[in-house]
Short mmCIF file of C-alpha atoms and ligand atoms in Angstrom, two decimals:
data_model
loop_
_atom_site.label_atom_id
_atom_site.label_comp_id
_atom_site.label_asym_id
_atom_site.label_seq_id
_atom_site.Cartn_x
_atom_site.Cartn_y
_atom_site.Cartn_z
CA MET A 1 0.25 0.02 0.08
CA SER A 2 1.64 3.33 -0.72
CA GLU A 3 1.75 6.22 1.83
CA THR A 4 -0.95 8.09 1.94
CA ALA A 5 -1.66 11.79 4.27
CA GLU A 6 -4.31 13.10 5.33
CA LEU A 7 -5.29 16.62 5.04
CA ILE A 8 -9.28 17.92 7.17
CA ILE A 9 -10.71 21.53 5.52
CA ASP A 10 -13.80 21.87 6.86
CA GLY A 11 -14.32 19.35 8.93
CA LYS A 12 -13.86 17.31 5.22
CA LYS A 13 -10.41 14.77 4.76
CA TYR A 14 -8.61 14.36 1.72
CA GLU A 15 -6.33 11.91 1.01
CA LEU A 16 -3.40 12.86 -0.66
CA PRO A 17 -0.73 10.81 -1.97
CA VAL A 18 2.71 10.66 -0.75
CA ILE A 19 5.65 10.64 -3.56
CA GLU A 20 9.26 9.06 -2.39
CA GLY A 21 12.80 9.57 -4.42
CA SER A 22 15.24 7.42 -4.93
CA GLU A 23 17.21 9.61 -1.77
CA GLY A 24 14.55 9.20 0.68
CA GLU A 25 13.22 12.22 0.25
CA LYS A 26 9.46 12.28 0.51
CA ALA A 27 6.50 15.06 -0.89
CA VAL A 28 2.90 14.89 -0.05
CA ASN A 29 1.00 15.37 -3.82
CA ILE A 30 -1.35 17.86 -3.68
CA SER A 31 -1.66 18.67 -7.70
CA LYS A 32 -5.05 17.07 -7.08
CA LEU A 33 -6.38 19.04 -4.03
CA ARG A 34 -7.86 22.22 -5.90
CA GLY A 35 -9.98 19.86 -7.55
CA ALA A 36 -11.21 17.53 -5.23
CA SER A 37 -11.66 20.74 -2.24
CA GLY A 38 -11.25 24.27 -4.35
CA VAL A 39 -8.28 24.51 -1.93
CA VAL A 40 -4.82 25.50 -3.46
CA THR A 41 -1.87 25.65 -1.02
CA ILE A 42 0.53 28.72 -0.41
CA ASP A 43 3.89 28.77 0.03
CA PRO A 44 6.11 32.39 -1.13
CA GLY A 45 9.42 31.86 -2.65
CA PHE A 46 8.52 27.79 -3.29
CA LYS A 47 10.38 27.39 0.00
CA ASN A 48 8.63 24.35 1.06
CA THR A 49 7.47 23.39 -2.68
CA GLY A 50 8.92 20.72 -4.85
CA SER A 51 8.22 22.05 -8.32
CA THR A 52 8.85 18.98 -10.40
CA THR A 53 10.36 15.29 -9.79
CA SER A 54 13.94 15.60 -11.44
CA ALA A 55 17.06 12.41 -11.87
CA ILE A 56 19.89 15.02 -12.35
CA THR A 57 21.44 16.80 -9.01
CA PHE A 58 20.75 15.60 -5.69
CA LEU A 59 21.54 18.06 -2.64
CA ASP A 60 20.97 17.75 0.61
CA GLY A 61 21.02 20.75 2.47
CA GLU A 62 21.65 19.90 6.36
CA LYS A 63 24.24 16.81 5.78
CA GLY A 64 25.74 19.70 3.00
CA ILE A 65 25.80 16.98 0.30
CA LEU A 66 25.84 17.14 -3.46
CA ARG A 67 25.45 14.91 -6.00
CA TYR A 68 25.04 15.29 -9.98
CA ARG A 69 23.36 12.18 -11.35
CA GLY A 70 24.87 10.34 -8.61
CA TYR A 71 28.78 11.27 -8.04
CA SER A 72 29.79 13.48 -5.59
CA ILE A 73 31.26 16.88 -6.06
CA GLU A 74 34.64 16.66 -4.34
CA GLU A 75 34.97 13.66 -6.29
CA LEU A 76 34.16 15.55 -10.15
CA ALA A 77 35.87 18.16 -9.23
CA GLU A 78 39.08 16.38 -8.30
CA ASN A 79 39.26 14.62 -10.93
CA ALA A 80 36.81 15.00 -14.51
CA SER A 81 37.44 18.13 -17.39
CA PHE A 82 33.96 20.63 -16.97
CA LEU A 83 33.19 19.00 -20.30
CA GLU A 84 32.48 15.97 -19.13
CA VAL A 85 30.39 17.10 -16.50
CA ALA A 86 28.43 19.24 -19.09
CA TYR A 87 27.97 15.70 -20.79
CA LEU A 88 27.83 13.80 -17.58
CA LEU A 89 24.12 16.63 -17.15
CA ILE A 90 23.25 16.88 -20.01
CA ASN A 91 22.86 12.99 -21.19
CA GLY A 92 23.11 10.98 -17.95
CA GLU A 93 26.11 9.52 -17.70
CA LEU A 94 29.88 9.99 -17.31
CA PRO A 95 30.94 9.97 -21.43
CA LYS A 96 33.20 7.16 -23.01
CA LYS A 97 36.96 8.97 -24.00
CA SER A 98 35.00 8.24 -27.69
CA GLU A 99 31.93 10.32 -27.12
CA LEU A 100 34.14 12.91 -25.21
CA ASP A 101 35.93 13.69 -28.16
CA HIS A 102 32.82 14.40 -30.54
CA PHE A 103 30.79 16.27 -27.56
CA GLU A 104 34.03 18.63 -27.33
CA PHE A 105 34.43 18.56 -31.37
CA LYS A 106 30.74 19.68 -31.65
CA ILE A 107 31.01 22.04 -29.48
CA ASN A 108 33.99 23.51 -30.73
CA LYS A 109 32.34 23.33 -34.76
CA HIS A 110 29.53 25.44 -33.22
CA ASN A 111 31.86 28.17 -30.30
CA ASN A 112 32.00 30.85 -33.60
CA LEU A 113 29.61 33.39 -33.71
CA HIS A 114 27.92 35.17 -37.08
CA GLU A 115 29.78 38.21 -37.75
CA GLU A 116 26.48 39.95 -37.24
CA ILE A 117 26.77 39.24 -33.36
CA LYS A 118 29.33 42.15 -33.57
CA GLU A 119 27.01 44.60 -34.70
CA ILE A 120 24.09 43.88 -31.93
CA LEU A 121 27.94 43.89 -29.68
CA ASN A 122 28.93 47.34 -31.08
CA GLY A 123 25.07 48.58 -29.94
CA PHE A 124 26.32 48.68 -26.11
CA PRO A 125 27.44 51.27 -24.65
CA SER A 126 30.30 50.57 -22.55
CA THR A 127 28.46 51.22 -19.11
CA ALA A 128 26.32 47.54 -20.33
CA HIS A 129 26.80 45.45 -18.01
CA PRO A 130 28.14 42.05 -19.21
CA MET A 131 24.93 39.74 -18.19
CA GLY A 132 22.28 42.45 -19.93
CA THR A 133 24.61 41.45 -22.65
CA LEU A 134 25.11 38.29 -21.93
CA ALA A 135 21.85 38.02 -21.76
CA SER A 136 20.35 40.08 -24.65
CA ILE A 137 22.92 38.01 -27.30
CA VAL A 138 21.58 34.80 -26.47
CA THR A 139 18.19 35.78 -26.86
CA SER A 140 19.27 36.69 -30.06
CA LEU A 141 20.14 33.76 -31.31
CA THR A 142 16.56 32.39 -32.17
CA ALA A 143 17.12 35.38 -35.41
CA PHE A 144 19.61 33.33 -35.98
CA TYR A 145 18.85 30.19 -35.76
CA PRO A 146 15.20 30.49 -35.81
CA GLU A 147 14.30 27.02 -36.32
CA SER A 148 14.71 27.03 -32.69
CA LEU A 149 11.86 28.41 -31.94
CA ASP A 150 10.33 25.57 -32.87
CA PRO A 151 9.27 23.35 -29.56
CA ASN A 152 8.86 20.36 -31.84
CA LEU A 153 12.40 20.12 -33.13
CA ASN A 154 13.85 16.10 -33.43
CA PRO A 155 17.39 15.25 -30.99
CA GLU A 156 19.34 15.84 -33.52
CA GLU A 157 18.39 19.94 -34.10
CA THR A 158 18.00 20.11 -30.64
CA ASP A 159 21.83 18.96 -29.99
CA LYS A 160 22.45 21.14 -32.41
CA MET A 161 20.69 23.76 -30.17
CA ILE A 162 23.33 22.56 -26.99
CA TYR A 163 25.84 22.47 -29.35
CA ARG A 164 25.88 26.05 -30.28
CA LEU A 165 25.22 27.29 -26.90
CA MET A 166 27.72 25.94 -25.09
CA GLY A 167 30.15 26.34 -28.44
CA LYS A 168 29.13 30.27 -28.76
CA LEU A 169 28.94 31.63 -24.79
CA PRO A 170 32.01 32.12 -23.37
CA THR A 171 32.76 33.59 -27.26
CA ILE A 172 29.65 35.64 -26.43
CA ALA A 173 31.08 35.96 -22.87
CA ALA A 174 34.40 37.49 -24.05
CA TRP A 175 33.90 39.31 -26.68
CA SER A 176 30.87 41.32 -24.27
CA TYR A 177 34.24 42.01 -22.42
CA ARG A 178 36.19 43.14 -25.12
CA ASN A 179 33.43 45.73 -26.71
CA SER A 180 33.21 47.09 -23.37
CA LYS A 181 37.01 47.60 -22.83
CA GLY A 182 37.17 49.08 -26.53
CA LYS A 183 39.53 45.78 -27.41
CA PRO A 184 39.56 43.99 -30.58
CA TYR A 185 37.54 40.17 -30.36
CA ILE A 186 40.61 37.14 -30.29
CA TYR A 187 38.37 34.37 -32.29
CA PRO A 188 37.39 30.95 -30.41
CA SER A 189 40.23 28.22 -31.06
CA ASP A 190 40.16 23.93 -29.88
CA ASN A 191 42.63 24.93 -27.69
CA GLY A 192 40.33 23.34 -24.70
CA TYR A 193 37.24 25.32 -23.15
CA CYS A 194 38.77 26.55 -20.28
CA GLU A 195 42.30 27.76 -22.38
CA ASN A 196 40.07 28.55 -24.70
CA PHE A 197 37.67 31.53 -22.89
CA LEU A 198 40.87 32.74 -21.51
CA GLN A 199 42.37 33.27 -24.63
CA MET A 200 40.20 34.87 -26.19
CA MET A 201 39.77 36.59 -22.55
CA PHE A 202 43.11 37.63 -22.23
CA GLY A 203 45.40 37.01 -25.74
CA HIS A 204 45.41 39.51 -28.23
CA PRO A 205 45.37 39.02 -32.07
CA ASN A 206 48.85 39.85 -33.12
CA LYS A 207 51.20 38.06 -30.45
CA ASP A 208 51.25 34.78 -28.94
CA TYR A 209 49.60 34.10 -25.35
CA ASN A 210 50.48 31.14 -23.76
CA VAL A 211 47.42 29.97 -20.54
CA ASP A 212 48.77 29.34 -17.37
CA PRO A 213 47.78 26.20 -16.37
CA VAL A 214 46.89 26.83 -12.69
CA VAL A 215 44.50 29.47 -14.39
CA ALA A 216 42.95 27.08 -16.86
CA ASP A 217 42.49 24.84 -13.88
CA ALA A 218 41.22 26.55 -11.26
CA LEU A 219 38.72 27.84 -14.00
CA ASN A 220 37.70 24.19 -14.75
CA LYS A 221 37.09 23.61 -10.89
CA LEU A 222 34.79 26.40 -10.26
CA LEU A 223 32.78 25.38 -13.89
CA ILE A 224 32.37 22.19 -12.20
CA LEU A 225 31.07 23.58 -8.76
CA HIS A 226 28.73 25.59 -10.46
CA ALA A 227 27.03 22.78 -13.13
CA ASP A 228 24.08 22.40 -11.81
CA HIS A 229 22.27 23.18 -8.71
CA GLU A 230 19.07 21.67 -9.13
CA GLN A 231 16.08 23.58 -8.21
CA ASN A 232 17.09 27.51 -8.24
CA CYS A 233 15.95 31.12 -8.97
CA SER A 234 17.51 30.48 -12.48
CA THR A 235 16.42 26.96 -13.42
CA SER A 236 13.38 27.00 -12.04
CA THR A 237 13.46 30.49 -14.61
CA VAL A 238 14.38 28.45 -17.11
CA ARG A 239 12.04 25.35 -17.31
CA VAL A 240 9.66 27.65 -16.60
CA VAL A 241 10.04 30.09 -19.31
CA GLY A 242 10.56 26.27 -21.47
CA SER A 243 7.79 24.87 -19.70
CA SER A 244 5.27 28.06 -22.27
CA HIS A 245 7.59 25.63 -25.26
CA ALA A 246 9.92 29.03 -25.88
CA SER A 247 13.38 28.27 -27.11
CA LEU A 248 16.08 26.64 -25.60
CA TYR A 249 18.11 29.74 -26.05
CA SER A 250 14.79 32.24 -24.78
CA SER A 251 15.51 29.84 -21.43
CA VAL A 252 18.65 30.40 -20.82
CA SER A 253 18.43 33.72 -21.46
CA ALA A 254 15.34 34.50 -18.62
CA GLY A 255 18.23 32.04 -16.66
CA ILE A 256 20.84 34.53 -17.29
CA SER A 257 18.92 37.29 -16.51
CA ALA A 258 17.15 35.46 -12.53
CA LEU A 259 20.99 34.29 -11.87
CA TRP A 260 22.34 38.53 -12.69
CA GLY A 261 20.10 39.45 -8.71
CA PRO A 262 23.01 40.13 -6.36
CA LEU A 263 20.47 37.10 -3.96
CA HIS A 264 21.44 34.79 -6.32
CA GLY A 265 24.61 34.76 -8.83
CA GLY A 266 24.95 38.29 -8.13
CA ALA A 267 26.56 38.11 -5.29
CA ASN A 268 29.80 37.12 -5.91
CA GLN A 269 30.42 40.34 -7.59
CA ALA A 270 28.50 41.93 -4.48
CA VAL A 271 30.61 40.08 -1.97
CA ILE A 272 34.12 41.72 -3.67
CA GLU A 273 32.33 44.80 -3.45
CA MET A 274 31.48 44.16 0.58
CA LEU A 275 35.27 43.50 1.06
CA GLU A 276 36.49 46.62 -0.49
CA ALA A 277 33.82 48.75 0.86
CA ILE A 278 34.87 47.04 4.17
CA LYS A 279 38.92 47.78 3.32
CA GLU A 280 37.76 51.73 2.20
CA ASP A 281 36.25 52.16 5.75
CA GLY A 282 39.79 50.63 7.59
CA GLY A 283 39.26 47.54 7.68
CA ASP A 284 36.63 46.85 10.40
CA THR A 285 34.80 43.57 10.33
CA LYS A 286 33.48 43.85 13.27
CA LYS A 287 31.05 47.21 12.21
CA TYR A 288 29.84 44.77 9.37
CA LEU A 289 28.81 42.00 11.35
CA ALA A 290 26.90 44.59 12.78
CA LYS A 291 25.36 46.04 10.06
CA ALA A 292 24.04 42.96 9.01
CA LYS A 293 22.43 41.73 12.75
CA ASP A 294 20.97 45.04 12.65
CA LYS A 295 17.55 44.40 11.00
CA SER A 296 16.86 48.19 10.85
CA ASP A 297 19.62 48.12 8.38
CA PRO A 298 19.37 46.51 5.19
CA PHE A 299 22.95 45.29 4.62
CA ARG A 300 23.34 41.34 4.94
CA LEU A 301 26.60 39.81 4.37
CA MET A 302 26.70 39.31 0.89
CA GLY A 303 28.19 35.25 0.31
CA PHE A 304 26.59 33.47 3.40
CA GLY A 305 23.61 31.35 3.77
CA HIS A 306 22.03 29.88 1.71
CA ARG A 307 18.50 29.03 1.10
CA VAL A 308 19.00 25.28 1.21
CA TYR A 309 22.79 24.72 2.69
CA LYS A 310 21.90 24.95 6.28
CA ASN A 311 24.89 23.51 7.81
CA PHE A 312 27.48 23.65 5.19
CA ASP A 313 27.68 24.82 1.37
CA PRO A 314 29.98 21.96 0.41
CA ARG A 315 31.34 23.70 -2.66
CA ALA A 316 32.68 26.40 -0.63
CA LYS A 317 34.80 24.00 1.29
CA ILE A 318 36.55 22.49 -2.05
CA ILE A 319 36.57 26.60 -2.86
CA LYS A 320 38.67 28.14 0.00
CA VAL A 321 40.99 25.00 -0.72
CA ALA A 322 40.94 25.49 -4.29
CA CYS A 323 41.01 30.00 -3.74
CA ASP A 324 44.33 29.09 -0.91
CA ASN A 325 46.12 27.55 -3.25
CA VAL A 326 45.73 29.59 -6.41
CA LEU A 327 46.54 32.75 -4.59
CA GLU A 328 49.83 30.68 -3.33
CA LYS A 329 50.54 29.68 -6.79
CA LEU A 330 50.58 32.93 -8.58
CA GLY A 331 51.59 34.98 -5.97
CA VAL A 332 49.00 36.81 -5.07
CA ASN A 333 48.81 38.87 -1.99
CA ASP A 334 45.27 40.52 -1.69
CA PRO A 335 44.05 41.91 0.98
CA VAL A 336 40.51 41.34 0.98
CA LEU A 337 40.98 38.00 1.51
CA GLU A 338 42.51 38.72 5.03
CA ILE A 339 39.02 40.59 5.34
CA ALA A 340 36.82 37.58 3.87
CA LYS A 341 38.96 35.26 6.01
CA GLY A 342 38.61 38.13 9.33
CA LEU A 343 34.99 37.99 8.89
CA GLU A 344 34.08 33.93 8.49
CA GLU A 345 35.50 33.49 11.45
CA GLU A 346 33.43 36.44 13.49
CA ALA A 347 30.22 35.59 11.75
CA LEU A 348 30.68 31.20 12.89
CA LYS A 349 31.43 32.62 16.38
CA ASP A 350 28.49 34.75 16.57
CA SER A 351 25.51 33.17 18.37
CA TYR A 352 22.53 35.11 14.89
CA PHE A 353 24.50 33.51 12.45
CA GLN A 354 24.73 30.16 14.00
CA ASP A 355 21.35 30.55 15.62
CA ARG A 356 19.87 30.35 11.51
CA ASN A 357 22.38 28.49 10.02
CA LEU A 358 23.88 31.33 7.83
CA TYR A 359 27.49 29.20 6.64
CA PRO A 360 29.75 30.97 3.96
CA ASN A 361 28.32 29.84 0.75
CA VAL A 362 30.09 29.12 -3.27
CA ASP A 363 29.92 32.86 -3.83
CA PHE A 364 31.91 34.45 -1.09
CA TYR A 365 35.22 33.03 -2.43
CA SER A 366 34.99 32.50 -5.50
CA GLY A 367 34.77 36.25 -6.66
CA ILE A 368 38.93 36.25 -4.86
CA ILE A 369 39.36 33.43 -7.39
CA TYR A 370 38.06 35.46 -9.94
CA ARG A 371 39.91 38.22 -9.50
CA ALA A 372 43.53 36.52 -8.80
CA LEU A 373 42.85 35.51 -12.65
CA GLY A 374 42.40 38.82 -13.81
CA LEU A 375 38.55 39.21 -13.69
CA LYS A 376 36.96 42.49 -13.76
CA THR A 377 34.83 42.32 -10.71
CA ASP A 378 30.69 42.86 -13.60
CA LEU A 379 32.49 39.54 -15.20
CA PHE A 380 32.08 37.53 -12.21
CA THR A 381 28.60 36.79 -12.77
CA VAL A 382 29.23 36.02 -16.36
CA MET A 383 31.21 33.46 -14.92
CA PHE A 384 29.40 31.48 -12.37
CA ALA A 385 26.71 31.48 -16.13
CA LEU A 386 29.42 30.22 -18.36
CA GLY A 387 29.83 27.11 -15.71
CA ARG A 388 25.53 27.27 -14.86
CA LEU A 389 24.55 27.08 -18.76
CA PRO A 390 25.17 22.74 -18.56
CA GLY A 391 22.60 22.51 -15.48
CA TRP A 392 20.33 24.83 -17.67
CA ILE A 393 20.52 22.53 -20.78
CA ALA A 394 20.05 19.60 -18.65
CA GLN A 395 16.93 20.77 -16.57
CA TRP A 396 15.00 22.14 -19.89
CA LYS A 397 16.21 19.06 -22.19
CA GLU A 398 14.41 16.66 -18.73
CA MET A 399 11.60 18.74 -18.57
CA ARG A 400 10.79 18.38 -21.81
CA ALA A 401 11.23 14.94 -21.76
CA ASN A 402 8.77 15.33 -19.03
CA GLY A 403 6.53 16.80 -20.91
CA GLU A 404 5.44 18.86 -17.91
CA PRO A 405 2.74 21.15 -18.30
CA ILE A 406 2.90 25.17 -18.37
CA GLY A 407 4.23 26.85 -15.57
CA ARG A 408 1.41 28.88 -13.87
CA PRO A 409 1.06 29.20 -9.95
CA ARG A 410 -1.86 29.69 -8.49
CA GLN A 411 -2.65 33.29 -5.82
CA ILE A 412 -4.72 34.15 -3.09
CA TYR A 413 -6.26 37.12 -3.73
CA THR A 414 -5.68 40.00 -1.57
CA GLY A 415 -7.40 43.32 -2.99
CA GLU A 416 -10.38 45.12 -3.64
CA THR A 417 -13.79 42.96 -4.49
CA LEU A 418 -15.93 44.08 -6.71
CA ARG A 419 -16.58 48.62 -7.24
CA SER A 420 -17.88 50.25 -9.72
CA PHE A 421 -15.69 52.93 -11.93
CA VAL A 422 -15.55 56.14 -10.73
CA PRO A 423 -16.52 58.87 -13.35
CA MET A 424 -12.43 61.21 -13.68
CA GLU A 425 -14.52 64.18 -12.03
CA LYS A 426 -15.53 62.20 -8.92
CA ARG A 427 -11.73 60.56 -7.80
N1 CMC B 501 23.27 38.37 6.17
C1 CMC B 501 22.57 38.60 7.05
N2 CMC B 501 20.82 37.80 8.00
C2 CMC B 501 20.88 37.01 6.83
C3 CMC B 501 21.57 36.67 5.82
C4 CMC B 501 22.51 37.56 5.38
N3 CMC B 501 23.71 37.18 4.62
N4 CMC B 501 21.02 35.53 5.14
C5 CMC B 501 19.12 35.68 5.86
N5 CMC B 501 19.70 36.55 6.80
C6 CMC B 501 18.32 35.99 7.80
C7 CMC B 501 17.60 37.01 7.87
O1 CMC B 501 17.03 37.97 8.09
C8 CMC B 501 16.35 36.02 8.87
O2 CMC B 501 16.60 36.40 9.54
P1 CMC B 501 15.15 36.65 10.49
O3 CMC B 501 14.93 34.70 10.78
O4 CMC B 501 15.44 36.83 11.51
O5 CMC B 501 14.46 37.16 9.99
C9 CMC B 501 17.48 34.59 8.25
O6 CMC B 501 18.59 34.64 8.45
C10 CMC B 501 16.30 33.76 7.20
O7 CMC B 501 16.93 34.27 6.07
P2 CMC B 501 16.03 33.98 4.72
O8 CMC B 501 16.29 35.34 3.76
O9 CMC B 501 14.63 33.56 5.35
O10 CMC B 501 16.16 32.77 4.13
P3 CMC B 501 15.86 32.99 2.31
O11 CMC B 501 16.64 31.20 2.04
O12 CMC B 501 15.18 32.81 2.46
O13 CMC B 501 17.32 33.25 1.39
C11 CMC B 501 19.51 33.87 0.95
C12 CMC B 501 18.99 32.57 1.57
C13 CMC B 501 21.19 33.35 0.23
C14 CMC B 501 19.10 34.99 -0.46
C15 CMC B 501 19.99 34.34 1.81
O14 CMC B 501 20.72 34.06 2.97
C16 CMC B 501 21.03 36.20 1.44
O15 CMC B 501 20.56 37.33 1.30
N6 CMC B 501 22.87 35.98 1.04
C17 CMC B 501 23.20 37.08 1.08
C18 CMC B 501 23.44 37.21 -0.55
C19 CMC B 501 24.13 35.18 -1.26
O16 CMC B 501 25.26 35.35 -0.41
N7 CMC B 501 23.44 34.92 -2.50
C20 CMC B 501 23.99 34.05 -2.54
C21 CMC B 501 23.34 32.74 -2.70
S1 CMC B 501 24.56 31.12 -2.99
C22 CMC B 501 24.22 30.61 -5.10
C23 CMC B 501 23.01 31.17 -4.93
O17 CMC B 501 23.80 29.75 -4.91
O18 CMC B 501 23.01 31.78 -5.14
#
């Protein structure tokens, strides 16, 4: 007998099915509740709502576990390449050598941009934030590949869209940056996903550029750590937009916009800006901890807290080690790192942060690494987007393959009840 939950509303009992995931998580299925009772559930911010079943990423916020397709994030970050992880997320299994070679070949084949995209890039003022540019160019891919608007593309055409996105996103990101700096564009190469990106960012059209393997390796790790995170804000956005059968390009563009906000991916930029501000203000970390705790002050300690991790963020643990490693190998001595370490130490001892289970998240240290790699602050969230792309694609693909219905939540209306129109002269 399968388990059920009972709900009593106005004295009437309703039996609701309980489903169980492969890791023992349980959920009460309320999808037929309104039909049976006329009552909906309410859950602002979806804090307690599962929007889907998914076989891609498992995380246990209490235990600090994160796994892609069953593989632990620690093992993947230690042993895999970003493209291997992308293949795993999108296709469900780790690739054999021949499968990975084919995947990489297809992505490289599509890493160039249509020459007319330069015209669009040139139209942006130098003040444009690269996340806005990235979102705009990604959705404009629909203009260059209008077949992507067909919601019933066959698997080969769908794969082509995926290769295009994977290949072009680093080029769009690097070209947006170079355009904002008035630097000439560097065309993509087939020298490895991370190496190609670094070359397009920092190379010269008329000189050789040698990618530092320490930098490429750190970038590879960072992209893996960001590659998926189940139903977060941007991923839910991608799935909801895609559920209307909008194209993959538009769905990912919407995900990029959702990621941009400082409470989500934009936090990595906000962390560095906060650490800089503390440094400028004399480095008094206690003052900023007090501000973060003061409910009348909107200031929050950026890079702290997480919707689902209530113990520690496993990605932050890996990044912290990688951060020390990169700074040491590159010989970088960053004063904001000292401030970050001081803040972390004090916050972890503070009952406000302890009582609310607020720990450093992935964004607390990633910005420091990106800075050491020579990236400008407003590019940090773009790096998050490059990493998250395979996750968005995998989740979009799963949502379409499952034939999920259009995402359309209900609400409880709290406005005026019916009233008569008031003519202008009587208002
Ligand atoms: N600084 C100070 N107080 C905080 C913080 C913070 N960073 N985060 C949460 N709190 C407090 C909050 O004020 C609330 O206190 P109280 O119970 O007294 O009202 C309590 O902790 C619970 O916070 P919440 O806002 O209800 O929790 P949430 O799950 O809705 O928000 C969060 C999660 C990540 C948006 C939030 O912790 C936050 O704003 N953090 C700073 C931004 C940040 O670092 N975001 C990156 C997240 S990791 C990257 C990603 O995956 O997107």
